[in-house]
C-alpha cells in the first residue's frame, strides 16, 4: 500500500511528503491510536511492546549503527524501531513508534545529529524507557487496557515494571532463566531455573496459549507466588515436546486465574504478526529516507494503512466468537485477512467490474475451502493432543519441601 514509487516524479513527490511538507506525524499517530481503539475496541485489550530492525547501508540514516536485530537474526548495520501494539479480541494494530537513538555513536555527536535532522530535545533513552513513554502517552490519551506484555528486553527492566505497577497495569513480561525471584514471603532469593527444577509434577497444567497457524498452541504451565504480594508470580512455560522453558514475571492489581496469565503471555506473539503484515503489505520497511522526521512520518503512514486494513477485517468478521468454546459453523469461510483485503482493494481500484466480481467469487470459494482444510487439520491435532485442560490447585512454594 505504501510501496516505493517507481517513477522519478513519484519518488520526488513522496520525498516532499516525508521530508518537507508541513504536517505533524505525532498528531497523525494520535488519530491512528484513536482510530484503532474505535474499530478494535478494548475488550481483552493487551498492550504489546517489541522492537524490529531495518537493515541499512552507510552511516547517514538517523540512528543507524551495527547492532543486533531480530529481523536479520544477527548483528547488522541497521536502524531499530521500538513499537507499541494494541491487541484485542477483534484484532491488533501498531499504535505508536520510537526510533532508537544509540548513546555513544549518535547521542553525543552534534554534527551527526544535525545532518540527520535529530531535534535537540531528543536525548538517549533505553528501549524500555521509550516503551514507558509510549504506554504513558496511550493511557493519558484515554486508552484503557488491563495488561502489558513483552519479551526479555523489557521484562528485565525493573524501572519499567515499577512504572506499570504505579499506573495499575498488570504485566506478563518474559525474563531470563537466570532471573532471581523471592519466595517464602520474599525471604529467599532463588534463580528461576533452579526453582523450576523443584516443582512437583502436579504443579504443571496444560493450557492453550491461543490459536496458531496449526491450531491451538498447547504448553505446560506452572505459576509460583513470589515476593510478599499475593498478586505477584513467576510464570513458567514448558514445551511438551522439547521440554524448552520460558519464564515470565507477572503482576496484577487484582487476583486473576492462571488461564488469564497464559492468555496474556500468548498475545505477545501478535506484535510479530503486526510486523510481518506491516512489512509485507504496507511497506513498513520500504523507505529511502535518512532524516529523523522523515522516518517517523513514513512509519506512521504505514501504521495507519495497516490499521485501516485491520479495521476492515474486524468489521467483516462475524460478531460471535470463534474460539474453542464457540466453534465456527461448517458453512462459515475463514475471515478476511489483511493480505486478502489489500489484494481485493487493489483489484477494485485497478480492474474492470467484471474482473472484480470474479475475484470476489474466487475469494469466497477459497476461504470456504481453507476453512474446511483448517477444521480437518484441527481435528487431526485434537486426536493427537493429550487432554490437558485439567484444573489443578494453585501450587505455591509454601506447600513444597523446605527450600
Coordinates of C-alpha atoms in Angstrom, one line a residue, residues 64 111 173 324:
X64 CA 21.9 3.6 12.2
X111 CA 27.3 17.2 13.9
X173 CA 6.9 -9.9 30.8
X324 CA -12.8 -23.4 21.0

